[in-house]
Structures are given as C-alpha cells and as structure tokens.
Amino acid sequence: MRVERVGLGELLVDYRRVWDHQRALHAEVADGVREDTILLLEHASVYTAGKRTARSERPVDGTEVIDVDRGGRITWHGPGQLVVYPIVRLVPPVDVIAYVRALEDAVIALAGDVGVASVRVPGRSGVWIRDAAGGQDRKLASIGVRVARGVTMHGVAINACPDLTAFSAIVPCGIPDVGVTSLTAETGRVLTPLDIAPLAEHHLGRALAPLLRERVAERP
C-alpha cells in the first residue's frame, strides 16, 4: 500500500483538486494499474455535503457548499484537520460496514495513543467522546465513503487542532444534539495534523489489512 502526503504540513489543499485526483486514482486502482493508495492532507476551509444532507442542515448565510458523491451528510474540512482518503480495493464480497468500522478502529487507536478515550456510538458513524456526566457527546472524527467497482473513495476527517467554530454554521453530520471536539481540546496540548499523521498511517495499515485483496493471489 502506498501512502501519499499531499503537501501535509506545507500547504492547504483545494477540495475540488483533490476530488479530481481521487477519481483519477480510483480509476487506476480499479483497473489494476496502481497499487492501493492512501492520501493524507489538510484542506483549505470548505463545507461538503453527502447524499443524505437535508436543506435545513446547510449554512443559511450563503456560504458555498460542495455537493459530493459520498455517503453521510454535511461536514466541514479545513486547517487543523487531518483528512485521510483511502483509495483501496476491498476483498469481495465487499462489506462497506466492515470498512467503515475499520476506519473507526484506526481513529480510536490513534486517539488512545495520545491519551484520548474515544468510542463508537450505536447508530452514528464516526468516532466520539462520551460525556461522563451525561452531557453532549462530542464528535472527534467524521466518516463518509463511496465504494464503486470494489474500490473506496473519500474517507475520514480527524480533528487535530481546528477552529471548531467552523462547525457552528451547519448541523454537523445532520445531528443537532451533539458537540464537536478535537484532540487538542481533549488533551490540552496542541496536536497538529502533521503530529498525528504517523499514527494514522500505522493504525490504518493495521485496521485495513484484513479487508484488502492480496494482488499476488490474483496472478495466474
């Protein structure tokens, strides 16, 4: 599996440019001319809306929202957030739920490495911090994926040290009764996307390995 850091730590990447890049990589992986590839990057500030986004969840001030071909609802990407796009071929029969769970596992393990206890919440994708006092759960990472021809696109966004006020213009992931958090907010120390990138690479490689088709096995 190949890992590409797209300007990570050096520049903020335009969403549409990387979406085009994802589509090109997807075609190559699906055609068998490129190995599985994971992109790690930081986007310039942007709102994107998955297929299930309701009109009421969008900004009301005219802020641009890019409608995309992934699952899930509306979210924000921007500085301080590590975005991970696995373009990988899944073992048939393709199990999209198992793939999403693997992404969640990787983020939960990453968070644990920096001292943050995170969990899944039944019925809600992504990775969460449960409030021990019974208050609002807080979302640490969002997941939205697309699988076509057995190959994945889009992926997971992990809040390392973003300005969380960016989420106040939307109903994040269509869930009105929860908060949003970051590794920096939970630990009290600054953790940047570049800081957590090695952990993301390690845990994604481990979590995804059982779901990926061995190319050697395909040879006659």
Tab-separated table of C-alpha atoms in Angstrom:
chain	number	residue	atom	x	y	z
A	1	MET	CA	0.000	0.000	0.000
A	2	ARG	CA	1.274	3.449	-0.936
A	3	VAL	CA	0.837	6.486	1.325
A	4	GLU	CA	0.944	9.965	-0.229
A	5	ARG	CA	1.183	13.069	1.926
A	6	VAL	CA	-0.310	15.777	-0.283
A	7	GLY	CA	1.524	18.871	0.906
A	8	LEU	CA	0.888	17.916	4.523
A	9	GLY	CA	2.476	20.455	6.856
A	10	GLU	CA	3.248	22.773	3.956
A	11	LEU	CA	0.005	23.795	2.232
A	12	LEU	CA	-3.767	23.667	2.419
A	13	VAL	CA	-5.195	21.727	-0.497
A	14	ASP	CA	-8.202	22.796	-2.554
A	15	TYR	CA	-11.055	20.301	-2.156
A	16	ARG	CA	-12.030	20.108	-5.825
A	17	ARG	CA	-8.431	19.494	-6.895
A	18	VAL	CA	-8.094	16.536	-4.556
A	19	TRP	CA	-11.528	15.216	-5.520
A	20	ASP	CA	-10.352	15.112	-9.144
A	21	HIS	CA	-7.144	13.396	-8.005
A	22	GLN	CA	-9.165	10.837	-6.041
A	23	ARG	CA	-11.257	9.997	-9.105
A	24	ALA	CA	-8.165	9.504	-11.240
A	25	LEU	CA	-6.552	7.265	-8.613
A	26	HIS	CA	-9.797	5.351	-8.171
A	27	ALA	CA	-9.929	4.511	-11.882
A	28	GLU	CA	-6.311	3.337	-11.851
A	29	VAL	CA	-6.744	1.167	-8.751
A	30	ALA	CA	-9.983	-0.297	-10.127
A	31	ASP	CA	-8.249	-1.046	-13.450
A	32	GLY	CA	-5.397	-2.778	-11.619
A	33	VAL	CA	-2.679	-0.424	-12.836
A	34	ARG	CA	-1.987	1.246	-9.474
A	35	GLU	CA	-1.480	-0.138	-6.000
A	36	ASP	CA	-3.806	0.741	-3.122
A	37	THR	CA	-3.119	4.356	-2.134
A	38	ILE	CA	-3.906	6.455	0.934
A	39	LEU	CA	-3.863	10.255	0.709
A	40	LEU	CA	-3.160	12.337	3.817
A	41	LEU	CA	-3.711	16.088	3.644
A	42	GLU	CA	-5.143	19.254	5.108
A	43	HIS	CA	-7.854	21.084	3.163
A	44	ALA	CA	-8.441	24.767	2.740
A	45	SER	CA	-11.684	25.640	4.532
A	46	VAL	CA	-14.702	24.080	2.805
A	47	TYR	CA	-18.138	22.637	3.534
A	48	THR	CA	-19.102	19.429	1.747
A	49	ALA	CA	-22.469	17.702	1.683
A	50	GLY	CA	-23.055	13.987	1.230
A	51	LYS	CA	-26.099	12.494	-0.449
A	52	ARG	CA	-28.312	12.478	2.679
A	53	THR	CA	-27.829	16.155	3.590
A	54	ALA	CA	-31.074	17.996	4.322
A	55	ARG	CA	-31.597	21.618	3.312
A	56	SER	CA	-32.041	22.597	6.968
A	57	GLU	CA	-28.512	21.375	7.785
A	58	ARG	CA	-26.792	23.773	5.370
A	59	PRO	CA	-25.440	27.269	6.144
A	60	VAL	CA	-28.073	29.985	5.917
A	61	ASP	CA	-25.654	32.831	5.091
A	62	GLY	CA	-24.923	31.854	1.502
A	63	THR	CA	-21.645	30.076	2.282
A	64	GLU	CA	-20.708	27.722	-0.551
A	65	VAL	CA	-21.327	24.010	-0.005
A	66	ILE	CA	-19.856	21.426	-2.385
A	67	ASP	CA	-22.211	18.510	-3.032
A	68	VAL	CA	-20.216	15.288	-3.272
A	69	ASP	CA	-20.788	11.639	-4.160
A	70	ARG	CA	-20.052	10.150	-0.736
A	71	GLY	CA	-22.376	8.831	1.900
A	72	GLY	CA	-23.190	10.800	5.016
A	73	ARG	CA	-24.323	14.375	5.412
A	74	ILE	CA	-22.766	17.810	5.717
A	75	THR	CA	-19.411	18.494	7.333
A	76	TRP	CA	-16.537	20.955	7.334
A	77	HIS	CA	-12.920	20.441	6.308
A	78	GLY	CA	-10.145	22.897	6.949
A	79	PRO	CA	-6.923	23.857	8.699
A	80	GLY	CA	-6.072	21.751	11.723
A	81	GLN	CA	-7.923	18.675	10.465
A	82	LEU	CA	-6.163	15.586	9.141
A	83	VAL	CA	-8.122	14.256	6.170
A	84	VAL	CA	-7.443	10.686	5.052
A	85	TYR	CA	-8.639	9.336	1.709
A	86	PRO	CA	-8.008	5.595	1.246
A	87	ILE	CA	-8.264	4.556	-2.409
A	88	VAL	CA	-8.147	0.813	-1.835
A	89	ARG	CA	-9.612	-2.349	-3.337
A	90	LEU	CA	-11.730	-4.317	-0.851
A	91	VAL	CA	-11.861	-8.083	-0.715
A	92	PRO	CA	-15.084	-9.395	-2.299
A	93	PRO	CA	-17.818	-9.700	-1.295
A	94	VAL	CA	-17.456	-6.027	-0.432
A	95	ASP	CA	-18.603	-5.206	3.111
A	96	VAL	CA	-18.944	-1.424	3.367
A	97	ILE	CA	-19.971	-1.554	7.036
A	98	ALA	CA	-16.853	-3.548	7.922
A	99	TYR	CA	-14.781	-0.971	6.047
A	100	VAL	CA	-16.324	1.929	7.986
A	101	ARG	CA	-15.757	0.052	11.246
A	102	ALA	CA	-12.101	-0.432	10.299
A	103	LEU	CA	-11.712	3.317	9.769
A	104	GLU	CA	-13.309	3.916	13.163
A	105	ASP	CA	-10.986	1.362	14.776
A	106	ALA	CA	-7.953	3.155	13.374
A	107	VAL	CA	-9.054	6.533	14.735
A	108	ILE	CA	-9.959	5.090	18.145
A	109	ALA	CA	-6.483	3.541	18.373
A	110	LEU	CA	-4.824	6.787	17.255
A	111	ALA	CA	-6.738	8.781	19.859
A	112	GLY	CA	-5.764	6.267	22.533
A	113	ASP	CA	-2.094	6.739	21.651
A	114	VAL	CA	-2.340	10.437	22.570
A	115	GLY	CA	-4.356	9.802	25.726
A	116	VAL	CA	-7.904	10.336	24.470
A	117	ALA	CA	-10.523	7.665	25.169
A	118	SER	CA	-12.955	7.538	22.251
A	119	VAL	CA	-15.722	5.173	21.180
A	120	ARG	CA	-18.329	4.312	18.597
A	121	VAL	CA	-21.892	5.408	19.248
A	122	PRO	CA	-24.566	2.947	18.027
A	123	GLY	CA	-26.439	4.308	15.032
A	124	ARG	CA	-23.915	7.080	14.400
A	125	SER	CA	-20.861	6.760	12.191
A	126	GLY	CA	-17.573	8.337	13.156
A	127	VAL	CA	-15.623	8.463	16.405
A	128	TRP	CA	-16.947	10.059	19.574
A	129	ILE	CA	-16.073	11.208	23.065
A	130	ARG	CA	-18.788	10.234	25.549
A	131	ASP	CA	-19.585	12.766	28.250
A	132	ALA	CA	-19.147	11.023	31.599
A	133	ALA	CA	-21.600	13.422	33.264
A	134	GLY	CA	-24.366	12.646	30.785
A	135	GLY	CA	-23.973	15.813	28.740
A	136	GLN	CA	-23.446	16.125	24.986
A	137	ASP	CA	-21.391	13.547	23.182
A	138	ARG	CA	-18.605	15.180	21.153
A	139	LYS	CA	-17.590	14.093	17.667
A	140	LEU	CA	-13.852	13.686	17.109
A	141	ALA	CA	-13.809	12.301	13.574
A	142	SER	CA	-16.268	12.161	10.680
A	143	ILE	CA	-16.518	9.388	8.107
A	144	GLY	CA	-18.096	9.468	4.657
A	145	VAL	CA	-17.230	6.950	1.962
A	146	ARG	CA	-18.061	5.799	-1.534
A	147	VAL	CA	-17.333	2.339	-2.948
A	148	ALA	CA	-17.511	1.674	-6.695
A	149	ARG	CA	-16.059	-1.273	-8.631
A	150	GLY	CA	-14.928	-2.619	-5.269
A	151	VAL	CA	-12.632	0.379	-4.667
A	152	THR	CA	-13.107	3.046	-1.993
A	153	MET	CA	-13.106	6.842	-2.172
A	154	HIS	CA	-13.415	9.686	0.332
A	155	GLY	CA	-12.717	8.620	3.923
A	156	VAL	CA	-12.193	10.103	7.371
A	157	ALA	CA	-11.512	13.564	8.820
A	158	ILE	CA	-9.819	13.703	12.228
A	159	ASN	CA	-9.992	16.919	14.223
A	160	ALA	CA	-6.448	17.560	15.421
A	161	CYS	CA	-6.397	21.310	16.167
A	162	PRO	CA	-9.040	23.074	14.018
A	163	ASP	CA	-11.028	26.182	14.893
A	164	LEU	CA	-14.187	24.386	15.991
A	165	THR	CA	-16.357	27.453	15.428
A	166	ALA	CA	-16.379	26.484	11.729
A	167	PHE	CA	-18.923	23.805	12.629
A	168	SER	CA	-21.358	26.349	14.107
A	169	ALA	CA	-22.639	27.334	10.638
A	170	ILE	CA	-24.025	23.839	9.963
A	171	VAL	CA	-25.661	20.878	11.664
A	172	PRO	CA	-22.581	18.636	11.599
A	173	CYS	CA	-23.387	15.253	10.075
A	174	GLY	CA	-27.069	16.077	10.494
A	175	ILE	CA	-27.033	15.503	14.264
A	176	PRO	CA	-28.317	18.545	16.186
A	177	ASP	CA	-27.884	17.369	19.785
A	178	VAL	CA	-24.123	16.720	19.899
A	179	GLY	CA	-20.923	18.727	20.006
A	180	VAL	CA	-17.672	18.660	18.061
A	181	THR	CA	-14.225	18.320	19.598
A	182	SER	CA	-10.571	17.839	18.727
A	183	LEU	CA	-7.539	16.024	20.059
A	184	THR	CA	-6.113	19.384	21.107
A	185	ALA	CA	-9.273	20.310	23.033
A	186	GLU	CA	-9.394	16.937	24.763
A	187	THR	CA	-5.718	16.769	25.755
A	188	GLY	CA	-4.995	20.423	26.475
A	189	ARG	CA	-1.906	20.368	24.237
A	190	VAL	CA	-1.575	21.280	20.584
A	191	LEU	CA	-1.610	18.263	18.288
A	192	THR	CA	-1.378	19.119	14.604
A	193	PRO	CA	-2.268	17.017	11.552
A	194	LEU	CA	1.456	16.547	10.945
A	195	ASP	CA	1.896	15.295	14.522
A	196	ILE	CA	-0.734	12.578	14.174
A	197	ALA	CA	-0.041	11.561	10.571
A	198	PRO	CA	2.416	8.755	11.504
A	199	LEU	CA	-0.151	7.311	13.921
A	200	ALA	CA	-2.833	7.477	11.230
A	201	GLU	CA	-0.600	5.666	8.737
A	202	HIS	CA	0.239	2.926	11.234
A	203	HIS	CA	-3.270	2.284	12.503
A	204	LEU	CA	-4.934	2.494	9.100
A	205	GLY	CA	-2.484	-0.031	7.695
A	206	ARG	CA	-3.259	-2.407	10.541
A	207	ALA	CA	-7.040	-1.911	10.513
A	208	LEU	CA	-7.477	-2.129	6.732
A	209	ALA	CA	-5.154	-5.056	6.061
A	210	PRO	CA	-7.790	-7.798	6.599
A	211	LEU	CA	-10.155	-6.094	4.120
A	212	LEU	CA	-7.763	-5.644	1.219
A	213	ARG	CA	-7.362	-8.058	-1.650
A	214	GLU	CA	-3.914	-9.576	-1.991
A	215	ARG	CA	-2.737	-8.719	-5.510
A	216	VAL	CA	-0.367	-11.694	-5.568
A	217	ALA	CA	-3.321	-14.044	-5.146
A	218	GLU	CA	-4.867	-12.713	-8.365
A	219	ARG	CA	-1.977	-13.832	-10.551
A	220	PRO	CA	-2.494	-16.991	-12.640
